[in-house]
mmCIF file of C-alpha atoms and ligand atoms in Angstrom:
data_model
loop_
_atom_site.group_PDB
_atom_site.id
_atom_site.type_symbol
_atom_site.label_atom_id
_atom_site.label_comp_id
_atom_site.label_asym_id
_atom_site.label_seq_id
_atom_site.Cartn_x
_atom_site.Cartn_y
_atom_site.Cartn_z
ATOM 1 C CA UNK A 230 -14.954 -42.627 -32.150
ATOM 2 C CA UNK A 231 -17.920 -43.287 -34.465
ATOM 3 C CA UNK A 232 -20.037 -40.150 -34.781
ATOM 4 C CA UNK A 233 -22.282 -41.093 -36.588
ATOM 5 C CA UNK A 234 -23.433 -43.947 -34.453
ATOM 6 C CA UNK A 235 -23.584 -41.390 -31.776
ATOM 7 C CA UNK A 236 -25.567 -39.053 -33.929
ATOM 8 C CA UNK A 237 -27.921 -41.984 -35.066
ATOM 9 C CA UNK A 238 -28.548 -43.044 -31.067
ATOM 10 C CA UNK A 239 -29.201 -39.564 -30.452
ATOM 11 C CA UNK A 240 -32.182 -39.185 -33.139
ATOM 12 C CA UNK A 241 -33.346 -42.624 -32.137
ATOM 13 C CA UNK A 242 -32.916 -41.627 -27.964
ATOM 14 C CA UNK A 243 -34.524 -38.737 -28.120
ATOM 15 C CA UNK A 244 -37.457 -39.066 -30.061
ATOM 16 C CA UNK A 245 -39.785 -39.505 -27.099
ATOM 17 C CA UNK A 246 -39.650 -35.667 -26.386
ATOM 18 C CA UNK A 247 -40.972 -35.191 -30.503
ATOM 19 C CA UNK A 248 -44.237 -34.410 -28.608
ATOM 20 C CA UNK A 249 -43.164 -31.860 -25.948
ATOM 21 C CA UNK A 250 -42.707 -28.250 -25.990
ATOM 22 C CA UNK A 251 -44.494 -25.652 -28.337
ATOM 23 C CA UNK A 252 -43.085 -23.474 -31.332
ATOM 24 C CA UNK A 253 -42.752 -19.926 -30.553
ATOM 25 C CA UNK A 254 -46.469 -18.955 -31.059
ATOM 26 C CA UNK A 255 -45.532 -14.941 -30.502
ATOM 27 C CA UNK A 256 -43.699 -14.616 -34.313
ATOM 28 C CA UNK A 257 -46.535 -16.043 -36.334
ATOM 29 C CA UNK A 258 -44.258 -16.924 -38.572
ATOM 30 C CA UNK A 259 -42.795 -19.521 -36.962
ATOM 31 C CA UNK A 260 -45.774 -20.159 -35.199
ATOM 32 C CA UNK A 261 -45.839 -21.906 -38.759
ATOM 33 C CA UNK A 262 -43.167 -24.515 -38.425
ATOM 34 C CA UNK A 263 -44.156 -28.392 -38.054
ATOM 35 C CA UNK A 264 -42.797 -29.295 -34.403
ATOM 36 C CA UNK A 265 -42.057 -32.441 -35.727
ATOM 37 C CA UNK A 266 -38.058 -31.467 -37.810
ATOM 38 C CA UNK A 267 -35.558 -33.021 -35.487
ATOM 39 C CA UNK A 268 -31.742 -32.382 -37.552
ATOM 40 C CA UNK A 269 -28.136 -32.498 -36.291
ATOM 41 C CA UNK A 270 -24.498 -31.529 -37.773
ATOM 42 C CA UNK A 271 -20.789 -32.263 -35.966
ATOM 43 C CA UNK A 272 -18.038 -30.080 -37.967
ATOM 44 C CA UNK A 273 -14.736 -31.431 -36.391
ATOM 45 C CA UNK A 274 -11.822 -28.560 -36.679
ATOM 46 C CA UNK A 275 -9.950 -31.673 -38.723
ATOM 47 C CA UNK A 276 -12.641 -31.267 -41.824
ATOM 48 C CA UNK A 277 -14.807 -34.264 -40.912
ATOM 49 C CA UNK A 278 -18.636 -33.657 -40.389
ATOM 50 C CA UNK A 279 -21.599 -35.951 -39.475
ATOM 51 C CA UNK A 280 -24.960 -34.964 -39.729
ATOM 52 C CA UNK A 281 -28.464 -36.823 -40.120
ATOM 53 C CA UNK A 282 -32.081 -36.321 -39.619
ATOM 54 C CA UNK A 283 -33.547 -32.652 -40.937
ATOM 55 C CA UNK A 284 -29.233 -31.509 -41.070
ATOM 56 C CA UNK A 285 -30.015 -30.052 -44.676
ATOM 57 C CA UNK A 286 -33.424 -27.955 -43.615
ATOM 58 C CA UNK A 287 -32.818 -24.034 -43.155
ATOM 59 C CA UNK A 288 -34.753 -22.789 -40.426
ATOM 60 C CA UNK A 289 -34.657 -19.149 -38.717
ATOM 61 C CA UNK A 290 -31.376 -19.145 -36.449
ATOM 62 C CA UNK A 291 -33.580 -15.869 -34.439
ATOM 63 C CA UNK A 292 -31.332 -15.162 -31.478
ATOM 64 C CA UNK A 293 -27.827 -17.409 -32.872
ATOM 65 C CA UNK A 294 -27.274 -14.415 -35.451
ATOM 66 C CA UNK A 295 -27.223 -11.946 -31.685
ATOM 67 C CA UNK A 296 -23.562 -14.368 -32.212
ATOM 68 C CA UNK A 297 -22.901 -13.273 -35.441
ATOM 69 C CA UNK A 298 -23.305 -9.441 -34.576
ATOM 70 C CA UNK A 299 -21.507 -9.253 -31.218
ATOM 71 C CA UNK A 300 -18.836 -10.939 -32.632
ATOM 72 C CA UNK A 301 -18.623 -8.202 -35.129
ATOM 73 C CA UNK A 302 -18.695 -5.338 -33.171
ATOM 74 C CA UNK A 303 -16.376 -7.080 -30.977
ATOM 75 C CA UNK A 304 -13.914 -7.239 -34.325
ATOM 76 C CA UNK A 305 -14.081 -3.311 -35.272
ATOM 77 C CA UNK A 306 -14.165 -1.498 -31.659
ATOM 78 C CA UNK A 307 -12.550 -4.874 -28.846
ATOM 79 C CA UNK A 308 -13.452 -4.444 -25.769
ATOM 80 C CA UNK A 309 -15.071 -0.899 -25.504
ATOM 81 C CA UNK A 310 -18.676 -2.226 -26.381
ATOM 82 C CA UNK A 311 -18.672 -3.058 -22.382
ATOM 83 C CA UNK A 312 -18.894 -0.178 -21.758
ATOM 84 C CA UNK A 313 -22.590 -0.047 -22.913
ATOM 85 C CA UNK A 314 -23.608 -3.420 -22.195
ATOM 86 C CA UNK A 315 -22.254 -6.009 -19.411
ATOM 87 C CA UNK A 316 -20.500 -9.506 -18.590
ATOM 88 C CA UNK A 317 -23.118 -10.938 -15.862
ATOM 89 C CA UNK A 318 -25.518 -13.388 -16.897
ATOM 90 C CA UNK A 319 -29.681 -12.202 -16.646
ATOM 91 C CA UNK A 320 -31.247 -15.391 -14.772
ATOM 92 C CA UNK A 321 -34.557 -13.463 -16.823
ATOM 93 C CA UNK A 322 -36.246 -14.454 -19.608
ATOM 94 C CA UNK A 323 -34.697 -13.401 -22.705
ATOM 95 C CA UNK A 324 -37.393 -10.368 -23.344
ATOM 96 C CA UNK A 325 -37.841 -9.796 -19.853
ATOM 97 C CA UNK A 326 -38.305 -5.763 -19.042
ATOM 98 C CA UNK A 327 -36.926 -5.784 -14.901
ATOM 99 C CA UNK A 328 -33.425 -5.195 -14.763
ATOM 100 C CA UNK A 329 -32.806 -3.137 -17.215
ATOM 101 C CA UNK A 330 -34.774 0.091 -15.706
ATOM 102 C CA UNK A 331 -33.724 -0.389 -12.457
ATOM 103 C CA UNK A 332 -29.934 -1.100 -14.070
ATOM 104 C CA UNK A 333 -30.822 2.052 -15.956
ATOM 105 C CA UNK A 334 -30.070 1.244 -19.529
ATOM 106 C CA UNK A 335 -27.437 -1.102 -19.226
ATOM 107 C CA UNK A 336 -28.554 -4.875 -20.066
ATOM 108 C CA UNK A 337 -26.417 -7.443 -18.152
ATOM 109 C CA UNK A 338 -25.271 -8.846 -21.622
ATOM 110 C CA UNK A 339 -25.478 -8.968 -25.185
ATOM 111 C CA UNK A 340 -27.720 -12.451 -25.329
ATOM 112 C CA UNK A 341 -30.592 -11.255 -23.471
ATOM 113 C CA UNK A 342 -32.541 -8.970 -26.204
ATOM 114 C CA UNK A 343 -31.894 -5.504 -24.383
ATOM 115 C CA UNK A 344 -27.834 -6.177 -24.672
ATOM 116 C CA UNK A 345 -29.073 -7.650 -28.785
ATOM 117 C CA UNK A 346 -30.176 -4.320 -29.046
ATOM 118 C CA UNK A 347 -27.384 -2.384 -28.543
ATOM 119 C CA UNK A 348 -24.920 -4.264 -29.814
ATOM 120 C CA UNK A 349 -27.148 -4.097 -32.718
ATOM 121 C CA UNK A 350 -27.019 -0.135 -31.751
ATOM 122 C CA UNK A 351 -23.189 0.230 -31.734
ATOM 123 C CA UNK A 352 -23.219 -1.915 -35.324
ATOM 124 C CA UNK A 353 -25.426 1.061 -36.841
ATOM 125 C CA UNK A 354 -23.156 3.571 -35.912
ATOM 126 C CA UNK A 355 -19.655 1.837 -37.144
ATOM 127 C CA UNK A 356 -20.939 0.839 -40.931
ATOM 128 C CA UNK A 357 -21.658 2.311 -43.925
ATOM 129 C CA UNK A 358 -24.560 -0.326 -44.881
ATOM 130 C CA UNK A 359 -25.301 -1.942 -41.882
ATOM 131 C CA UNK A 360 -27.703 -4.820 -43.162
ATOM 132 C CA UNK A 361 -25.070 -5.660 -46.151
ATOM 133 C CA UNK A 362 -22.764 -6.175 -44.496
ATOM 134 C CA UNK A 363 -23.746 -7.760 -41.556
ATOM 135 C CA UNK A 364 -24.784 -9.977 -44.132
ATOM 136 C CA UNK A 365 -21.416 -10.739 -45.604
ATOM 137 C CA UNK A 366 -20.156 -10.599 -42.465
ATOM 138 C CA UNK A 367 -21.934 -13.725 -41.772
ATOM 139 C CA UNK A 368 -21.311 -15.621 -45.478
ATOM 140 C CA UNK A 369 -18.119 -15.411 -44.991
ATOM 141 C CA UNK A 370 -17.872 -17.331 -41.790
ATOM 142 C CA UNK A 371 -20.160 -19.817 -43.499
ATOM 143 C CA UNK A 372 -18.160 -20.146 -46.488
ATOM 144 C CA UNK A 373 -21.868 -19.558 -48.091
ATOM 145 C CA UNK A 374 -22.925 -16.797 -50.407
ATOM 146 C CA UNK A 375 -26.679 -18.146 -50.385
ATOM 147 C CA UNK A 376 -26.576 -17.697 -47.084
ATOM 148 C CA UNK A 377 -30.025 -15.320 -46.093
ATOM 149 C CA UNK A 378 -32.572 -12.890 -44.110
ATOM 150 C CA UNK A 379 -36.206 -14.220 -44.068
ATOM 151 C CA UNK A 380 -38.099 -11.140 -44.654
ATOM 152 C CA UNK A 381 -41.579 -12.288 -43.856
ATOM 153 C CA UNK A 382 -40.371 -13.710 -40.446
ATOM 154 C CA UNK A 383 -38.312 -9.590 -39.748
ATOM 155 C CA UNK A 384 -41.876 -8.249 -40.508
ATOM 156 C CA UNK A 385 -43.912 -10.610 -38.748
ATOM 157 C CA UNK A 386 -41.844 -9.865 -35.732
ATOM 158 C CA UNK A 387 -42.390 -6.430 -35.821
ATOM 159 C CA UNK A 388 -46.275 -6.263 -36.286
ATOM 160 C CA UNK A 389 -46.027 -8.152 -33.397
ATOM 161 C CA UNK A 390 -42.873 -7.073 -31.878
ATOM 162 C CA UNK A 391 -43.973 -5.219 -29.100
ATOM 163 C CA UNK A 392 -41.785 -6.269 -26.286
ATOM 164 C CA UNK A 393 -38.918 -5.212 -28.224
ATOM 165 C CA UNK A 394 -40.233 -2.366 -28.570
ATOM 166 C CA UNK A 395 -41.186 -0.856 -25.400
ATOM 167 C CA UNK A 396 -37.064 -2.229 -24.631
ATOM 168 C CA UNK A 397 -35.916 -0.301 -27.610
ATOM 169 C CA UNK A 398 -38.044 2.971 -25.766
ATOM 170 C CA UNK A 399 -36.675 2.264 -22.099
ATOM 171 C CA UNK A 400 -32.872 1.654 -23.794
ATOM 172 C CA UNK A 401 -33.251 5.196 -25.890
ATOM 173 C CA UNK A 402 -35.145 7.242 -22.660
ATOM 174 C CA UNK A 403 -31.650 6.470 -20.546
ATOM 175 C CA UNK A 404 -29.086 7.072 -23.886
ATOM 176 C CA UNK A 405 -27.895 3.680 -24.440
ATOM 177 C CA UNK A 406 -29.895 3.638 -28.044
ATOM 178 C CA UNK A 407 -27.554 6.262 -30.269
ATOM 179 C CA UNK A 408 -29.611 5.695 -33.637
ATOM 180 C CA UNK A 409 -33.612 5.761 -34.303
ATOM 181 C CA UNK A 410 -35.407 3.541 -32.429
ATOM 182 C CA UNK A 411 -37.273 2.631 -35.541
ATOM 183 C CA UNK A 412 -33.956 1.859 -37.298
ATOM 184 C CA UNK A 413 -32.626 -0.474 -34.071
ATOM 185 C CA UNK A 414 -35.712 -2.007 -33.688
ATOM 186 C CA UNK A 415 -35.666 -2.719 -37.873
ATOM 187 C CA UNK A 416 -31.968 -4.287 -37.936
ATOM 188 C CA UNK A 417 -32.722 -6.220 -35.214
ATOM 189 C CA UNK A 418 -35.591 -8.501 -36.610
ATOM 190 C CA UNK A 419 -33.465 -8.762 -39.795
ATOM 191 C CA UNK A 420 -30.180 -9.798 -37.898
ATOM 192 C CA UNK A 421 -32.747 -13.131 -35.833
ATOM 193 C CA UNK A 422 -34.358 -13.040 -39.391
ATOM 194 C CA UNK A 423 -31.425 -14.558 -40.654
ATOM 195 C CA UNK A 424 -31.921 -18.716 -41.650
ATOM 196 C CA UNK A 425 -29.597 -21.221 -41.945
ATOM 197 C CA UNK A 426 -29.835 -25.403 -41.864
ATOM 198 C CA UNK A 427 -27.149 -27.968 -39.258
ATOM 199 C CA UNK A 428 -24.810 -28.212 -41.079
ATOM 200 C CA UNK A 429 -24.448 -24.635 -42.189
ATOM 201 C CA UNK A 430 -24.519 -23.948 -38.466
ATOM 202 C CA UNK A 431 -22.284 -26.149 -37.168
ATOM 203 C CA UNK A 432 -19.891 -25.294 -39.916
ATOM 204 C CA UNK A 433 -20.283 -21.241 -39.302
ATOM 205 C CA UNK A 434 -19.549 -21.514 -35.620
ATOM 206 C CA UNK A 435 -16.302 -23.412 -36.247
ATOM 207 C CA UNK A 436 -14.344 -19.453 -36.310
ATOM 208 C CA UNK A 437 -15.412 -19.737 -32.584
ATOM 209 C CA UNK A 438 -14.162 -23.607 -31.616
ATOM 210 C CA UNK A 439 -10.766 -22.065 -33.631
ATOM 211 C CA UNK A 440 -9.347 -19.073 -31.520
ATOM 212 C CA UNK A 441 -11.628 -16.763 -34.108
ATOM 213 C CA UNK A 442 -9.655 -17.761 -36.926
ATOM 214 C CA UNK A 443 -11.975 -18.986 -40.236
ATOM 215 C CA UNK A 444 -11.229 -22.707 -40.898
ATOM 216 C CA UNK A 445 -11.767 -23.146 -45.067
ATOM 217 C CA UNK A 446 -10.197 -19.654 -45.071
ATOM 218 C CA UNK A 447 -7.398 -18.882 -42.598
ATOM 219 C CA UNK A 448 -8.474 -15.615 -42.171
ATOM 220 C CA UNK A 449 -8.929 -14.256 -38.312
ATOM 221 C CA UNK A 450 -11.595 -12.483 -37.424
ATOM 222 C CA UNK A 451 -10.731 -12.517 -33.443
ATOM 223 C CA UNK A 452 -8.020 -12.684 -31.333
ATOM 224 C CA UNK A 453 -7.308 -15.738 -29.311
ATOM 225 C CA UNK A 454 -8.306 -13.611 -25.876
ATOM 226 C CA UNK A 455 -11.304 -11.959 -28.004
ATOM 227 C CA UNK A 456 -12.995 -15.678 -29.090
ATOM 228 C CA UNK A 457 -12.419 -17.047 -26.188
ATOM 229 C CA UNK A 458 -13.662 -14.000 -23.870
ATOM 230 C CA UNK A 459 -17.000 -14.964 -26.550
ATOM 231 C CA UNK A 460 -17.065 -18.276 -25.915
ATOM 232 C CA UNK A 461 -17.160 -17.358 -22.203
ATOM 233 C CA UNK A 462 -20.138 -15.464 -22.652
ATOM 234 C CA UNK A 463 -22.535 -18.132 -24.738
ATOM 235 C CA UNK A 464 -21.201 -19.963 -21.829
ATOM 236 C CA UNK A 465 -22.548 -17.724 -19.121
ATOM 237 C CA UNK A 466 -25.414 -15.960 -20.703
ATOM 238 C CA UNK A 467 -26.304 -18.485 -23.955
ATOM 239 C CA UNK A 468 -29.641 -19.419 -22.335
ATOM 240 C CA UNK A 469 -30.746 -16.665 -20.421
ATOM 241 C CA UNK A 470 -32.176 -18.232 -17.346
ATOM 242 C CA UNK A 471 -31.399 -22.005 -18.277
ATOM 243 C CA UNK A 472 -27.611 -21.177 -18.656
ATOM 244 C CA UNK A 473 -27.631 -22.762 -15.317
ATOM 245 C CA UNK A 474 -29.143 -26.111 -16.682
ATOM 246 C CA UNK A 475 -27.548 -25.745 -19.912
ATOM 247 C CA UNK A 476 -23.331 -25.950 -18.777
ATOM 248 C CA UNK A 477 -24.612 -28.769 -15.956
ATOM 249 C CA UNK A 478 -25.456 -30.571 -18.240
ATOM 250 C CA UNK A 479 -23.960 -30.177 -21.586
ATOM 251 C CA UNK A 480 -21.044 -28.122 -20.075
ATOM 252 C CA UNK A 481 -20.464 -26.523 -23.580
ATOM 253 C CA UNK A 482 -20.398 -22.633 -24.448
ATOM 254 C CA UNK A 483 -23.364 -23.121 -26.501
ATOM 255 C CA UNK A 484 -26.083 -20.550 -27.796
ATOM 256 C CA UNK A 485 -30.041 -21.545 -28.433
ATOM 257 C CA UNK A 486 -32.983 -19.212 -30.448
ATOM 258 C CA UNK A 487 -36.537 -19.196 -30.233
ATOM 259 C CA UNK A 488 -36.309 -20.866 -33.950
ATOM 260 C CA UNK A 489 -35.932 -24.278 -32.089
ATOM 261 C CA UNK A 490 -31.916 -24.157 -33.109
ATOM 262 C CA UNK A 491 -28.938 -24.747 -30.685
ATOM 263 C CA UNK A 492 -25.166 -24.270 -31.177
ATOM 264 C CA UNK A 493 -22.668 -25.391 -28.988
ATOM 265 C CA UNK A 494 -18.778 -25.708 -29.596
ATOM 266 C CA UNK A 495 -15.570 -27.478 -27.622
ATOM 267 C CA UNK A 496 -12.439 -24.805 -28.509
ATOM 268 C CA UNK A 497 -9.744 -27.130 -30.464
ATOM 269 C CA UNK A 498 -12.304 -30.081 -31.239
ATOM 270 C CA UNK A 499 -15.596 -29.244 -32.196
ATOM 271 C CA UNK A 500 -18.964 -27.350 -33.101
ATOM 272 C CA UNK A 501 -22.363 -28.840 -32.934
ATOM 273 C CA UNK A 502 -26.083 -27.882 -33.640
ATOM 274 C CA UNK A 503 -28.635 -29.639 -33.487
ATOM 275 C CA UNK A 504 -32.723 -28.193 -34.174
ATOM 276 C CA UNK A 505 -36.405 -28.657 -32.980
ATOM 277 C CA UNK A 506 -38.901 -27.086 -32.982
ATOM 278 C CA UNK A 507 -40.250 -26.903 -30.010
ATOM 279 C CA UNK A 508 -39.658 -24.922 -26.649
ATOM 280 C CA UNK A 509 -39.802 -25.242 -23.006
ATOM 281 C CA UNK A 510 -41.359 -22.312 -21.267
ATOM 282 C CA UNK A 511 -37.399 -20.585 -21.554
ATOM 283 C CA UNK A 512 -37.731 -20.454 -24.921
ATOM 284 C CA UNK A 513 -35.082 -23.530 -25.859
ATOM 285 C CA UNK A 514 -35.472 -26.621 -27.716
ATOM 286 C CA UNK A 515 -36.104 -29.413 -25.346
ATOM 287 C CA UNK A 516 -34.941 -32.486 -27.749
ATOM 288 C CA UNK A 517 -32.008 -29.716 -28.479
ATOM 289 C CA UNK A 518 -31.120 -29.410 -25.506
ATOM 290 C CA UNK A 519 -31.915 -33.396 -24.575
ATOM 291 C CA UNK A 520 -29.300 -34.459 -27.789
ATOM 292 C CA UNK A 521 -26.465 -32.240 -26.593
ATOM 293 C CA UNK A 522 -27.002 -33.168 -23.075
ATOM 294 C CA UNK A 523 -26.603 -37.033 -24.633
ATOM 295 C CA UNK A 524 -23.507 -35.995 -26.840
ATOM 296 C CA UNK A 525 -21.617 -34.880 -24.340
ATOM 297 C CA UNK A 526 -22.392 -37.910 -22.038
ATOM 298 C CA UNK A 527 -21.609 -40.277 -24.802
ATOM 299 C CA UNK A 528 -17.876 -38.841 -25.526
ATOM 300 C CA UNK A 529 -16.913 -37.146 -22.372
ATOM 301 C CA UNK A 530 -16.080 -34.664 -24.948
ATOM 302 C CA UNK A 531 -17.201 -31.108 -23.020
ATOM 303 C CA UNK A 532 -15.316 -28.511 -21.760
ATOM 304 C CA UNK A 533 -15.144 -29.607 -18.085
HETATM 305 N N1 LIG B 843 -36.217 -12.707 -32.391
HETATM 306 C C1 LIG B 843 -36.247 -12.725 -31.124
HETATM 307 C C2 LIG B 843 -37.247 -11.680 -30.090
HETATM 308 O O1 LIG B 843 -36.694 -10.872 -29.808
HETATM 309 C C3 LIG B 843 -35.280 -13.969 -30.609
HETATM 310 C C4 LIG B 843 -35.756 -14.417 -29.299
HETATM 311 C C5 LIG B 843 -34.336 -15.697 -28.761
HETATM 312 O O2 LIG B 843 -34.217 -16.280 -30.005
HETATM 313 N N2 LIG B 843 -34.187 -16.309 -27.698
HETATM 314 O O3 LIG B 843 -37.843 -12.243 -29.396
#
């Protein structure tokens, strides 16, 4: 299959979507990003790499980073973390407060913000130097020591973080945060501020297509069963109230972020990432969703 040609076709066929959607404006630093970037990158497990467009430009990966915090927590503590966060799709927005109170502070899944806050709280309790150790973990998966937080984005999100602040307080009132609300929020905002390019992202996510083994070091960070379950969570919960739509149209486990990035994996085959900052109403990249749909349609490569 000529993957480079497939990627070029996708760029051309999605170009008309460039003006649809809006960049995330509730985080002032993200509101400054130009909507007309588009990058796509495909890493195959056989070592091949294909990319085009703004594939080397770093952007704010936002909620995609929740996969790293979850994977780190599962690697450290295994299944026990699911006593504090469930594994069900929420059917609600990523920042919804509605279910959390009547479900007594147990978030539906680790990818909605409430669930990610609990995971971050778990890491704060387990790690000596959480920010440093998280960054080391992500750099190891990426095979790249230059991956970093963006302090401006983290600070900007904190200033306007009213919903996340409310959510963390609600979790605390239900006894499901063990550390100080302020510390949990700080760590969460730092996590979301990680920056990567499409090429860095698709390379990093190969570990989830490879049963939890980092391809470039051969180190195993998750068991086969843990990697399977992490992918299952991406499939069912990775796109919040659009998880069904993404499964239906793309047919791959994946994760989106409000920076406009999306990454998806096909176990034993590839990792594919795309970046286009303009989002639909559910907070997922308009052109990115379409690009991934075209990829699986054109190549016939999906889990279904
Ligand atoms: N940092 C963002 C927030 O908490 C992450 C949301 C997302 O990317 N879906 O609102």
